[in-house]
Amino acid sequence: MADKFQVVVIGGGPGGYVCAIRLSQLGFKTACIESRGSLGGTCLNVGCIPSKSLLNLSEEFNKVQNLSNKGIEIGEVKLNLAKMMKSKDKAVTILTKGVEFLLKKNKVTYFKGTGSFKTKNEILIKDDKNKETLILVDKVIIATGSEPTSLPGIEFDEKIIVSSTGALKLEQVPKKMIIVGGGYIGLEMGSVWSRLGAEVHVVEFLDHITPGMDKEISSEFMKILKKQGINFHMQHEVKGIKKSKLGATVSTIDIKGNKKNFDCNIVLISVGRKPNTNGLNLEKIGVNLDEKKRIKTDKNFKTNLNNVFAIGDVIDGPMLAHKAEDEGIAVAENIAGQSGHVNYDTIPGVVYTSPEVASIGKTEEQLKELNINYKIGKFSFMANSRAKAINHGEGFVKILADEKTDKVLGAHLIGPHAGELIAEIAIAMEFGASSEDIARTCHAHPTFSEAVKEAALSVDKRAIHS
Ligand SMILES: Cc1cc2nc3c(=O)[nH]c(=O)nc-3n(C[C@H](O)[C@H](O)[C@H](O)COP(=O)(O)OP(=O)(O)OC[C@H]3O[C@@H](n4cnc5c(N)ncnc54)[C@H](O)[C@@H]3O)c2cc1C
């Protein structure tokens, strides 16, 4: 007799496992199916966590090499890449095992295997030895995430032509690395390998990096990365990639029609990710997809079938772990008859380079397009005492507020700990705060957060320290 569950979540990433835990907390008999052999999805296994671990370790390596400028002599600094990778892998293992513990603690049944629909109320699970288990379900949440996309006709071998997954486990520092695509994943990986000694070249089709980011921030970001030694080739289209003796040759054509070949040891293709719906048998049960092959859902994350829902990277919206998590909680609460909700206007985005870049809400470009009148407040970290004290004065905080009501509409930061500072603005925006609310809130001294307060003051041209 097949086991029966009230809700089954397919996919154990940040969307899926968080959703399964919340469902169980709400009293549902819940199962979570994950095919990769460890929980945590892209984020914990081949995304957020290993990349942040390498960003941190490579930054330490870089910092330590420059300590003698600050009067700290520590002798020759050597890189042991294998040990560094082990340290990253250890962080991943601890966290993925932690998620397994959390599922157990919350009485979620964990199935290791690939799930697919037999019917809309029957899920077949195939493990890595091809053993099949059938379970019966009332409701199903699809949280199968996404995978890297390549360029047409080019396949990842994860040795020479790599996706972010391969770039997280290179066995040697490449002499020369080409990164196709100037989005946040490419720039984070480029920073890692540049700090460890690679000559890094970013080839980007557009005239700016990090598409969708406030343009003023993205051009400051590019300037800073250039100073750090990363090379940019903007408005270059990649026409082909061929393996060579050295590694690979990337052929490009720029906007003026000039052709150029880049020889390199490793090429990272970082041009986006595609939703993961293969093998679920969605056609058989009739779940509708959109033009980008994402699962179509309504505002309650319900597909066109009454008992099938979808969340995270596999549906529309920014491909971010915290967006997937919040959707996981919201759909669980909706199923329980509560009012689960995700505010898509206040989802922060962070790039974990040094300095960090963070943004939330509308960019200046979006406000112009929407014909919304706005005021700008800006404050440079050069004038922030904490940043100056530790020689981290690069970057600034920019707050955009409604011209009439002063309500904060967006904020864009580049500077030290920007990824932490953005949380203050997220809370302010959730509460519908004005820039004056932030400006009148006491901020500890000396902290980086004072730059946020000063930017808020600057919205009404009354910053004190600039
Ligand atoms: C290099 C890199 C760095 C990133 N850094 C950040 C960051 O700093 N911050 C951030 O917010 N986001 C980051 N992301 C994005 C983030 O990882 C994703 O947005 C997030 O993991 C999406 O969560 P999800 O639960 O929707 O899907 P996923 O995390 O992709 O999880 C889906 C899971 O479903 C499993 N699965 C698929 N099909 C089946 C099936 N049929 N049966 C069973 N299991 C199945 C997959 O194996 C996978 O483990 C990064 C991504 C990458 C690649």
mmCIF file with all atom_site columns, C-alpha atoms in Angstrom, residues 121-313:
data_model
loop_
_atom_site.group_PDB
_atom_site.id
_atom_site.type_symbol
_atom_site.label_atom_id
_atom_site.label_alt_id
_atom_site.label_comp_id
_atom_site.label_asym_id
_atom_site.label_entity_id
_atom_site.label_seq_id
_atom_site.pdbx_PDB_ins_code
_atom_site.Cartn_x
_atom_site.Cartn_y
_atom_site.Cartn_z
_atom_site.occupancy
_atom_site.B_iso_or_equiv
_atom_site.pdbx_formal_charge
_atom_site.auth_seq_id
_atom_site.auth_comp_id
_atom_site.auth_asym_id
_atom_site.auth_atom_id
_atom_site.pdbx_PDB_model_num
ATOM 1   C CA . ASN A 1 121 ? -2.242 12.758 -7.106  1.00 0.00 ? 121 ASN A CA 1
ATOM 2   C CA . GLU A 1 122 ? 0.504  10.143 -7.509  1.00 0.00 ? 122 GLU A CA 1
ATOM 3   C CA . ILE A 1 123 ? 4.238  10.837 -7.411  1.00 0.00 ? 123 ILE A CA 1
ATOM 4   C CA . LEU A 1 124 ? 6.789  8.295  -8.510  1.00 0.00 ? 124 LEU A CA 1
ATOM 5   C CA . ILE A 1 125 ? 10.219 8.509  -6.845  1.00 0.00 ? 125 ILE A CA 1
ATOM 6   C CA . LYS A 1 126 ? 13.203 6.856  -8.530  1.00 0.00 ? 126 LYS A CA 1
ATOM 7   C CA . ASP A 1 127 ? 16.388 6.586  -6.454  1.00 0.00 ? 127 ASP A CA 1
ATOM 8   C CA . ASP A 1 128 ? 19.965 6.363  -7.809  1.00 0.00 ? 128 ASP A CA 1
ATOM 9   C CA . LYS A 1 129 ? 19.663 2.547  -7.985  1.00 0.00 ? 129 LYS A CA 1
ATOM 10  C CA . ASN A 1 130 ? 16.480 2.868  -10.049 1.00 0.00 ? 130 ASN A CA 1
ATOM 11  C CA . LYS A 1 131 ? 14.310 1.617  -7.200  1.00 0.00 ? 131 LYS A CA 1
ATOM 12  C CA . GLU A 1 132 ? 10.824 3.081  -7.548  1.00 0.00 ? 132 GLU A CA 1
ATOM 13  C CA . THR A 1 133 ? 8.483  4.206  -4.770  1.00 0.00 ? 133 THR A CA 1
ATOM 14  C CA . LEU A 1 134 ? 4.975  5.480  -5.398  1.00 0.00 ? 134 LEU A CA 1
ATOM 15  C CA . ILE A 1 135 ? 3.343  7.918  -2.989  1.00 0.00 ? 135 ILE A CA 1
ATOM 16  C CA . LEU A 1 136 ? -0.156 9.364  -2.944  1.00 0.00 ? 136 LEU A CA 1
ATOM 17  C CA . VAL A 1 137 ? -0.657 13.075 -2.391  1.00 0.00 ? 137 VAL A CA 1
ATOM 18  C CA . ASP A 1 138 ? -3.397 15.637 -1.953  1.00 0.00 ? 138 ASP A CA 1
ATOM 19  C CA . LYS A 1 139 ? -1.287 18.648 -2.898  1.00 0.00 ? 139 LYS A CA 1
ATOM 20  C CA . VAL A 1 140 ? 2.088  19.039 -4.610  1.00 0.00 ? 140 VAL A CA 1
ATOM 21  C CA . ILE A 1 141 ? 4.529  21.957 -4.525  1.00 0.00 ? 141 ILE A CA 1
ATOM 22  C CA . ILE A 1 142 ? 7.045  22.027 -7.379  1.00 0.00 ? 142 ILE A CA 1
ATOM 23  C CA . ALA A 1 143 ? 10.303 23.626 -6.213  1.00 0.00 ? 143 ALA A CA 1
ATOM 24  C CA . THR A 1 144 ? 12.742 22.118 -8.696  1.00 0.00 ? 144 THR A CA 1
ATOM 25  C CA . GLY A 1 145 ? 14.781 25.300 -9.186  1.00 0.00 ? 145 GLY A CA 1
ATOM 26  C CA . SER A 1 146 ? 17.002 26.099 -12.126 1.00 0.00 ? 146 SER A CA 1
ATOM 27  C CA . GLU A 1 147 ? 20.216 25.149 -13.883 1.00 0.00 ? 147 GLU A CA 1
ATOM 28  C CA . PRO A 1 148 ? 22.890 27.119 -15.788 1.00 0.00 ? 148 PRO A CA 1
ATOM 29  C CA . THR A 1 149 ? 22.234 27.985 -19.441 1.00 0.00 ? 149 THR A CA 1
ATOM 30  C CA . SER A 1 150 ? 24.977 27.866 -22.036 1.00 0.00 ? 150 SER A CA 1
ATOM 31  C CA . LEU A 1 151 ? 25.305 29.638 -25.375 1.00 0.00 ? 151 LEU A CA 1
ATOM 32  C CA . PRO A 1 152 ? 23.666 27.981 -28.398 1.00 0.00 ? 152 PRO A CA 1
ATOM 33  C CA . GLY A 1 153 ? 25.705 24.982 -29.553 1.00 0.00 ? 153 GLY A CA 1
ATOM 34  C CA . ILE A 1 154 ? 28.206 25.151 -26.687 1.00 0.00 ? 154 ILE A CA 1
ATOM 35  C CA . GLU A 1 155 ? 28.230 22.492 -24.003 1.00 0.00 ? 155 GLU A CA 1
ATOM 36  C CA . PHE A 1 156 ? 29.721 22.709 -20.528 1.00 0.00 ? 156 PHE A CA 1
ATOM 37  C CA . ASP A 1 157 ? 32.462 20.140 -19.908 1.00 0.00 ? 157 ASP A CA 1
ATOM 38  C CA . GLU A 1 158 ? 32.983 21.665 -16.424 1.00 0.00 ? 158 GLU A CA 1
ATOM 39  C CA . LYS A 1 159 ? 36.776 21.439 -16.923 1.00 0.00 ? 159 LYS A CA 1
ATOM 40  C CA . ILE A 1 160 ? 37.605 24.032 -19.628 1.00 0.00 ? 160 ILE A CA 1
ATOM 41  C CA . ILE A 1 161 ? 34.188 25.367 -20.583 1.00 0.00 ? 161 ILE A CA 1
ATOM 42  C CA . VAL A 1 162 ? 32.583 25.734 -17.199 1.00 0.00 ? 162 VAL A CA 1
ATOM 43  C CA . SER A 1 163 ? 29.351 26.930 -15.632 1.00 0.00 ? 163 SER A CA 1
ATOM 44  C CA . SER A 1 164 ? 29.378 28.437 -12.130 1.00 0.00 ? 164 SER A CA 1
ATOM 45  C CA . THR A 1 165 ? 29.334 24.850 -10.826 1.00 0.00 ? 165 THR A CA 1
ATOM 46  C CA . GLY A 1 166 ? 32.684 24.071 -12.514 1.00 0.00 ? 166 GLY A CA 1
ATOM 47  C CA . ALA A 1 167 ? 34.106 27.488 -11.595 1.00 0.00 ? 167 ALA A CA 1
ATOM 48  C CA . LEU A 1 168 ? 33.541 26.634 -7.920  1.00 0.00 ? 168 LEU A CA 1
ATOM 49  C CA . LYS A 1 169 ? 35.830 23.610 -8.061  1.00 0.00 ? 169 LYS A CA 1
ATOM 50  C CA . LEU A 1 170 ? 38.761 24.377 -10.366 1.00 0.00 ? 170 LEU A CA 1
ATOM 51  C CA . GLU A 1 171 ? 41.826 22.393 -9.357  1.00 0.00 ? 171 GLU A CA 1
ATOM 52  C CA . GLN A 1 172 ? 44.321 25.055 -10.424 1.00 0.00 ? 172 GLN A CA 1
ATOM 53  C CA . VAL A 1 173 ? 44.277 28.819 -10.652 1.00 0.00 ? 173 VAL A CA 1
ATOM 54  C CA . PRO A 1 174 ? 43.927 29.510 -14.399 1.00 0.00 ? 174 PRO A CA 1
ATOM 55  C CA . LYS A 1 175 ? 46.488 31.859 -15.904 1.00 0.00 ? 175 LYS A CA 1
ATOM 56  C CA . LYS A 1 176 ? 43.805 33.475 -17.999 1.00 0.00 ? 176 LYS A CA 1
ATOM 57  C CA . MET A 1 177 ? 40.065 33.171 -17.543 1.00 0.00 ? 177 MET A CA 1
ATOM 58  C CA . ILE A 1 178 ? 37.341 34.539 -19.798 1.00 0.00 ? 178 ILE A CA 1
ATOM 59  C CA . ILE A 1 179 ? 33.959 35.164 -18.261 1.00 0.00 ? 179 ILE A CA 1
ATOM 60  C CA . VAL A 1 180 ? 31.085 35.410 -20.697 1.00 0.00 ? 180 VAL A CA 1
ATOM 61  C CA . GLY A 1 181 ? 28.442 37.639 -19.081 1.00 0.00 ? 181 GLY A CA 1
ATOM 62  C CA . GLY A 1 182 ? 28.780 40.505 -16.613 1.00 0.00 ? 182 GLY A CA 1
ATOM 63  C CA . GLY A 1 183 ? 25.997 39.470 -14.248 1.00 0.00 ? 183 GLY A CA 1
ATOM 64  C CA . TYR A 1 184 ? 26.435 39.006 -10.519 1.00 0.00 ? 184 TYR A CA 1
ATOM 65  C CA . ILE A 1 185 ? 27.442 35.324 -10.614 1.00 0.00 ? 185 ILE A CA 1
ATOM 66  C CA . GLY A 1 186 ? 30.154 35.931 -13.249 1.00 0.00 ? 186 GLY A CA 1
ATOM 67  C CA . LEU A 1 187 ? 31.518 38.941 -11.361 1.00 0.00 ? 187 LEU A CA 1
ATOM 68  C CA . GLU A 1 188 ? 31.608 37.100 -8.041  1.00 0.00 ? 188 GLU A CA 1
ATOM 69  C CA . MET A 1 189 ? 33.488 34.177 -9.606  1.00 0.00 ? 189 MET A CA 1
ATOM 70  C CA . GLY A 1 190 ? 35.730 36.596 -11.515 1.00 0.00 ? 190 GLY A CA 1
ATOM 71  C CA . SER A 1 191 ? 36.634 38.315 -8.233  1.00 0.00 ? 191 SER A CA 1
ATOM 72  C CA . VAL A 1 192 ? 37.500 34.981 -6.623  1.00 0.00 ? 192 VAL A CA 1
ATOM 73  C CA . TRP A 1 193 ? 39.847 33.844 -9.389  1.00 0.00 ? 193 TRP A CA 1
ATOM 74  C CA . SER A 1 194 ? 41.351 37.286 -9.951  1.00 0.00 ? 194 SER A CA 1
ATOM 75  C CA . ARG A 1 195 ? 42.253 37.533 -6.242  1.00 0.00 ? 195 ARG A CA 1
ATOM 76  C CA . LEU A 1 196 ? 43.841 34.093 -6.435  1.00 0.00 ? 196 LEU A CA 1
ATOM 77  C CA . GLY A 1 197 ? 46.049 35.208 -9.348  1.00 0.00 ? 197 GLY A CA 1
ATOM 78  C CA . ALA A 1 198 ? 44.157 34.667 -12.628 1.00 0.00 ? 198 ALA A CA 1
ATOM 79  C CA . GLU A 1 199 ? 44.064 37.298 -15.373 1.00 0.00 ? 199 GLU A CA 1
ATOM 80  C CA . VAL A 1 200 ? 40.303 37.770 -15.709 1.00 0.00 ? 200 VAL A CA 1
ATOM 81  C CA . HIS A 1 201 ? 38.497 39.185 -18.746 1.00 0.00 ? 201 HIS A CA 1
ATOM 82  C CA . VAL A 1 202 ? 34.744 39.761 -18.764 1.00 0.00 ? 202 VAL A CA 1
ATOM 83  C CA . VAL A 1 203 ? 33.093 39.740 -22.193 1.00 0.00 ? 203 VAL A CA 1
ATOM 84  C CA . GLU A 1 204 ? 29.656 41.378 -22.101 1.00 0.00 ? 204 GLU A CA 1
ATOM 85  C CA . PHE A 1 205 ? 27.097 41.926 -24.839 1.00 0.00 ? 205 PHE A CA 1
ATOM 86  C CA . LEU A 1 206 ? 25.584 45.070 -23.236 1.00 0.00 ? 206 LEU A CA 1
ATOM 87  C CA . ASP A 1 207 ? 27.275 48.426 -22.541 1.00 0.00 ? 207 ASP A CA 1
ATOM 88  C CA . HIS A 1 208 ? 26.974 47.942 -18.768 1.00 0.00 ? 208 HIS A CA 1
ATOM 89  C CA . ILE A 1 209 ? 27.420 45.172 -16.214 1.00 0.00 ? 209 ILE A CA 1
ATOM 90  C CA . THR A 1 210 ? 24.785 43.751 -13.811 1.00 0.00 ? 210 THR A CA 1
ATOM 91  C CA . PRO A 1 211 ? 21.721 44.390 -16.007 1.00 0.00 ? 211 PRO A CA 1
ATOM 92  C CA . GLY A 1 212 ? 18.723 45.678 -14.076 1.00 0.00 ? 212 GLY A CA 1
ATOM 93  C CA . MET A 1 213 ? 20.856 47.383 -11.434 1.00 0.00 ? 213 MET A CA 1
ATOM 94  C CA . ASP A 1 214 ? 20.694 51.183 -10.973 1.00 0.00 ? 214 ASP A CA 1
ATOM 95  C CA . LYS A 1 215 ? 23.034 52.451 -13.724 1.00 0.00 ? 215 LYS A CA 1
ATOM 96  C CA . GLU A 1 216 ? 24.949 54.875 -11.477 1.00 0.00 ? 216 GLU A CA 1
ATOM 97  C CA . ILE A 1 217 ? 25.817 52.016 -9.122  1.00 0.00 ? 217 ILE A CA 1
ATOM 98  C CA . SER A 1 218 ? 26.693 49.597 -11.911 1.00 0.00 ? 218 SER A CA 1
ATOM 99  C CA . SER A 1 219 ? 29.124 52.065 -13.529 1.00 0.00 ? 219 SER A CA 1
ATOM 100 C CA . GLU A 1 220 ? 30.787 52.768 -10.146 1.00 0.00 ? 220 GLU A CA 1
ATOM 101 C CA . PHE A 1 221 ? 30.945 49.003 -9.609  1.00 0.00 ? 221 PHE A CA 1
ATOM 102 C CA . MET A 1 222 ? 32.689 48.467 -12.939 1.00 0.00 ? 222 MET A CA 1
ATOM 103 C CA . LYS A 1 223 ? 35.201 51.253 -12.178 1.00 0.00 ? 223 LYS A CA 1
ATOM 104 C CA . ILE A 1 224 ? 36.085 49.613 -8.865  1.00 0.00 ? 224 ILE A CA 1
ATOM 105 C CA . LEU A 1 225 ? 36.427 46.143 -10.390 1.00 0.00 ? 225 LEU A CA 1
ATOM 106 C CA . LYS A 1 226 ? 38.662 47.574 -13.137 1.00 0.00 ? 226 LYS A CA 1
ATOM 107 C CA . LYS A 1 227 ? 40.894 49.113 -10.459 1.00 0.00 ? 227 LYS A CA 1
ATOM 108 C CA . GLN A 1 228 ? 41.097 45.672 -8.884  1.00 0.00 ? 228 GLN A CA 1
ATOM 109 C CA . GLY A 1 229 ? 42.505 44.310 -12.144 1.00 0.00 ? 229 GLY A CA 1
ATOM 110 C CA . ILE A 1 230 ? 39.457 42.779 -13.870 1.00 0.00 ? 230 ILE A CA 1
ATOM 111 C CA . ASN A 1 231 ? 39.350 43.577 -17.621 1.00 0.00 ? 231 ASN A CA 1
ATOM 112 C CA . PHE A 1 232 ? 36.065 44.378 -19.346 1.00 0.00 ? 232 PHE A CA 1
ATOM 113 C CA . HIS A 1 233 ? 35.167 44.031 -23.027 1.00 0.00 ? 233 HIS A CA 1
ATOM 114 C CA . MET A 1 234 ? 31.764 45.642 -23.356 1.00 0.00 ? 234 MET A CA 1
ATOM 115 C CA . GLN A 1 235 ? 29.403 45.377 -26.329 1.00 0.00 ? 235 GLN A CA 1
ATOM 116 C CA . HIS A 1 236 ? 31.193 42.233 -27.467 1.00 0.00 ? 236 HIS A CA 1
ATOM 117 C CA . GLU A 1 237 ? 29.095 39.342 -28.688 1.00 0.00 ? 237 GLU A CA 1
ATOM 118 C CA . VAL A 1 238 ? 30.499 35.836 -28.353 1.00 0.00 ? 238 VAL A CA 1
ATOM 119 C CA . LYS A 1 239 ? 30.222 34.077 -31.712 1.00 0.00 ? 239 LYS A CA 1
ATOM 120 C CA . GLY A 1 240 ? 31.876 30.779 -30.789 1.00 0.00 ? 240 GLY A CA 1
ATOM 121 C CA . ILE A 1 241 ? 34.079 28.913 -28.352 1.00 0.00 ? 241 ILE A CA 1
ATOM 122 C CA . LYS A 1 242 ? 36.568 26.284 -29.514 1.00 0.00 ? 242 LYS A CA 1
ATOM 123 C CA . LYS A 1 243 ? 38.793 24.070 -27.410 1.00 0.00 ? 243 LYS A CA 1
ATOM 124 C CA . SER A 1 244 ? 42.519 24.671 -27.993 1.00 0.00 ? 244 SER A CA 1
ATOM 125 C CA . LYS A 1 245 ? 45.896 23.420 -26.761 1.00 0.00 ? 245 LYS A CA 1
ATOM 126 C CA . LEU A 1 246 ? 45.932 26.141 -24.126 1.00 0.00 ? 246 LEU A CA 1
ATOM 127 C CA . GLY A 1 247 ? 42.308 25.580 -23.149 1.00 0.00 ? 247 GLY A CA 1
ATOM 128 C CA . ALA A 1 248 ? 39.850 27.483 -25.317 1.00 0.00 ? 248 ALA A CA 1
ATOM 129 C CA . THR A 1 249 ? 39.513 30.320 -27.803 1.00 0.00 ? 249 THR A CA 1
ATOM 130 C CA . VAL A 1 250 ? 36.531 32.619 -27.482 1.00 0.00 ? 250 VAL A CA 1
ATOM 131 C CA . SER A 1 251 ? 35.639 34.415 -30.735 1.00 0.00 ? 251 SER A CA 1
ATOM 132 C CA . THR A 1 252 ? 33.817 37.713 -30.424 1.00 0.00 ? 252 THR A CA 1
ATOM 133 C CA . ILE A 1 253 ? 32.558 40.550 -32.553 1.00 0.00 ? 253 ILE A CA 1
ATOM 134 C CA . ASP A 1 254 ? 32.135 44.022 -31.080 1.00 0.00 ? 254 ASP A CA 1
ATOM 135 C CA . ILE A 1 255 ? 29.416 46.584 -31.797 1.00 0.00 ? 255 ILE A CA 1
ATOM 136 C CA . LYS A 1 256 ? 31.567 48.158 -34.552 1.00 0.00 ? 256 LYS A CA 1
ATOM 137 C CA . GLY A 1 257 ? 31.992 44.812 -36.290 1.00 0.00 ? 257 GLY A CA 1
ATOM 138 C CA . ASN A 1 258 ? 35.589 44.200 -35.154 1.00 0.00 ? 258 ASN A CA 1
ATOM 139 C CA . LYS A 1 259 ? 36.383 40.538 -34.616 1.00 0.00 ? 259 LYS A CA 1
ATOM 140 C CA . LYS A 1 260 ? 38.606 39.452 -31.744 1.00 0.00 ? 260 LYS A CA 1
ATOM 141 C CA . ASN A 1 261 ? 39.731 36.085 -30.384 1.00 0.00 ? 261 ASN A CA 1
ATOM 142 C CA . PHE A 1 262 ? 40.504 35.574 -26.699 1.00 0.00 ? 262 PHE A CA 1
ATOM 143 C CA . ASP A 1 263 ? 42.770 32.648 -25.830 1.00 0.00 ? 263 ASP A CA 1
ATOM 144 C CA . CYS A 1 264 ? 42.377 31.367 -22.307 1.00 0.00 ? 264 CYS A CA 1
ATOM 145 C CA . ASN A 1 265 ? 42.765 28.367 -20.020 1.00 0.00 ? 265 ASN A CA 1
ATOM 146 C CA . ILE A 1 266 ? 39.206 28.451 -18.706 1.00 0.00 ? 266 ILE A CA 1
ATOM 147 C CA . VAL A 1 267 ? 36.016 30.000 -19.997 1.00 0.00 ? 267 VAL A CA 1
ATOM 148 C CA . LEU A 1 268 ? 33.134 30.535 -17.601 1.00 0.00 ? 268 LEU A CA 1
ATOM 149 C CA . ILE A 1 269 ? 29.788 30.950 -19.327 1.00 0.00 ? 269 ILE A CA 1
ATOM 150 C CA . SER A 1 270 ? 27.571 32.923 -17.000 1.00 0.00 ? 270 SER A CA 1
ATOM 151 C CA . VAL A 1 271 ? 24.675 34.108 -19.121 1.00 0.00 ? 271 VAL A CA 1
ATOM 152 C CA . GLY A 1 272 ? 21.737 33.078 -16.975 1.00 0.00 ? 272 GLY A CA 1
ATOM 153 C CA . ARG A 1 273 ? 19.821 30.114 -15.645 1.00 0.00 ? 273 ARG A CA 1
ATOM 154 C CA . LYS A 1 274 ? 16.852 28.156 -16.951 1.00 0.00 ? 274 LYS A CA 1
ATOM 155 C CA . PRO A 1 275 ? 13.960 26.655 -14.991 1.00 0.00 ? 275 PRO A CA 1
ATOM 156 C CA . ASN A 1 276 ? 14.273 22.982 -14.181 1.00 0.00 ? 276 ASN A CA 1
ATOM 157 C CA . THR A 1 277 ? 11.103 21.194 -15.289 1.00 0.00 ? 277 THR A CA 1
ATOM 158 C CA . ASN A 1 278 ? 12.607 18.255 -17.169 1.00 0.00 ? 278 ASN A CA 1
ATOM 159 C CA . GLY A 1 279 ? 11.455 14.794 -16.214 1.00 0.00 ? 279 GLY A CA 1
ATOM 160 C CA . LEU A 1 280 ? 8.560  15.917 -14.021 1.00 0.00 ? 280 LEU A CA 1
ATOM 161 C CA . ASN A 1 281 ? 5.999  14.681 -16.572 1.00 0.00 ? 281 ASN A CA 1
ATOM 162 C CA . LEU A 1 282 ? 4.232  18.036 -16.515 1.00 0.00 ? 282 LEU A CA 1
ATOM 163 C CA . GLU A 1 283 ? 2.946  17.570 -20.070 1.00 0.00 ? 283 GLU A CA 1
ATOM 164 C CA . LYS A 1 284 ? 1.181  14.391 -18.986 1.00 0.00 ? 284 LYS A CA 1
ATOM 165 C CA . ILE A 1 285 ? -0.768 16.048 -16.184 1.00 0.00 ? 285 ILE A CA 1
ATOM 166 C CA . GLY A 1 286 ? -1.238 19.265 -18.187 1.00 0.00 ? 286 GLY A CA 1
ATOM 167 C CA . VAL A 1 287 ? 0.603  21.930 -16.138 1.00 0.00 ? 287 VAL A CA 1
ATOM 168 C CA . ASN A 1 288 ? 0.997  25.135 -18.178 1.00 0.00 ? 288 ASN A CA 1
ATOM 169 C CA . LEU A 1 289 ? 4.406  26.740 -18.768 1.00 0.00 ? 289 LEU A CA 1
ATOM 170 C CA . ASP A 1 290 ? 5.108  30.307 -19.938 1.00 0.00 ? 290 ASP A CA 1
ATOM 171 C CA . GLU A 1 291 ? 7.195  31.389 -22.963 1.00 0.00 ? 291 GLU A CA 1
ATOM 172 C CA . LYS A 1 292 ? 10.419 30.976 -20.935 1.00 0.00 ? 292 LYS A CA 1
ATOM 173 C CA . LYS A 1 293 ? 9.420  27.448 -19.875 1.00 0.00 ? 293 LYS A CA 1
ATOM 174 C CA . ARG A 1 294 ? 8.781  28.590 -16.305 1.00 0.00 ? 294 ARG A CA 1
ATOM 175 C CA . ILE A 1 295 ? 5.764  27.122 -14.517 1.00 0.00 ? 295 ILE A CA 1
ATOM 176 C CA . LYS A 1 296 ? 2.838  29.531 -14.748 1.00 0.00 ? 296 LYS A CA 1
ATOM 177 C CA . THR A 1 297 ? 1.248  30.348 -11.403 1.00 0.00 ? 297 THR A CA 1
ATOM 178 C CA . ASP A 1 298 ? -1.313 32.776 -10.019 1.00 0.00 ? 298 ASP A CA 1
ATOM 179 C CA . LYS A 1 299 ? -0.627 35.114 -7.079  1.00 0.00 ? 299 LYS A CA 1
ATOM 180 C CA . ASN A 1 300 ? -1.203 32.222 -4.672  1.00 0.00 ? 300 ASN A CA 1
ATOM 181 C CA . PHE A 1 301 ? 1.462  30.135 -6.489  1.00 0.00 ? 301 PHE A CA 1
ATOM 182 C CA . LYS A 1 302 ? -1.229 27.814 -7.868  1.00 0.00 ? 302 LYS A CA 1
ATOM 183 C CA . THR A 1 303 ? -0.757 26.360 -11.346 1.00 0.00 ? 303 THR A CA 1
ATOM 184 C CA . ASN A 1 304 ? -3.677 25.730 -13.683 1.00 0.00 ? 304 ASN A CA 1
ATOM 185 C CA . LEU A 1 305 ? -4.267 22.495 -11.693 1.00 0.00 ? 305 LEU A CA 1
ATOM 186 C CA . ASN A 1 306 ? -6.076 22.967 -8.377  1.00 0.00 ? 306 ASN A CA 1
ATOM 187 C CA . ASN A 1 307 ? -3.755 20.787 -6.301  1.00 0.00 ? 307 ASN A CA 1
ATOM 188 C CA . VAL A 1 308 ? -0.398 21.700 -7.908  1.00 0.00 ? 308 VAL A CA 1
ATOM 189 C CA . PHE A 1 309 ? 1.641  24.753 -6.856  1.00 0.00 ? 309 PHE A CA 1
ATOM 190 C CA . ALA A 1 310 ? 5.119  26.040 -7.785  1.00 0.00 ? 310 ALA A CA 1
ATOM 191 C CA . ILE A 1 311 ? 7.683  28.354 -6.145  1.00 0.00 ? 311 ILE A CA 1
ATOM 192 C CA . GLY A 1 312 ? 11.270 29.596 -6.448  1.00 0.00 ? 312 GLY A CA 1
ATOM 193 C CA . ASP A 1 313 ? 13.516 29.672 -9.512  1.00 0.00 ? 313 ASP A CA 1
#
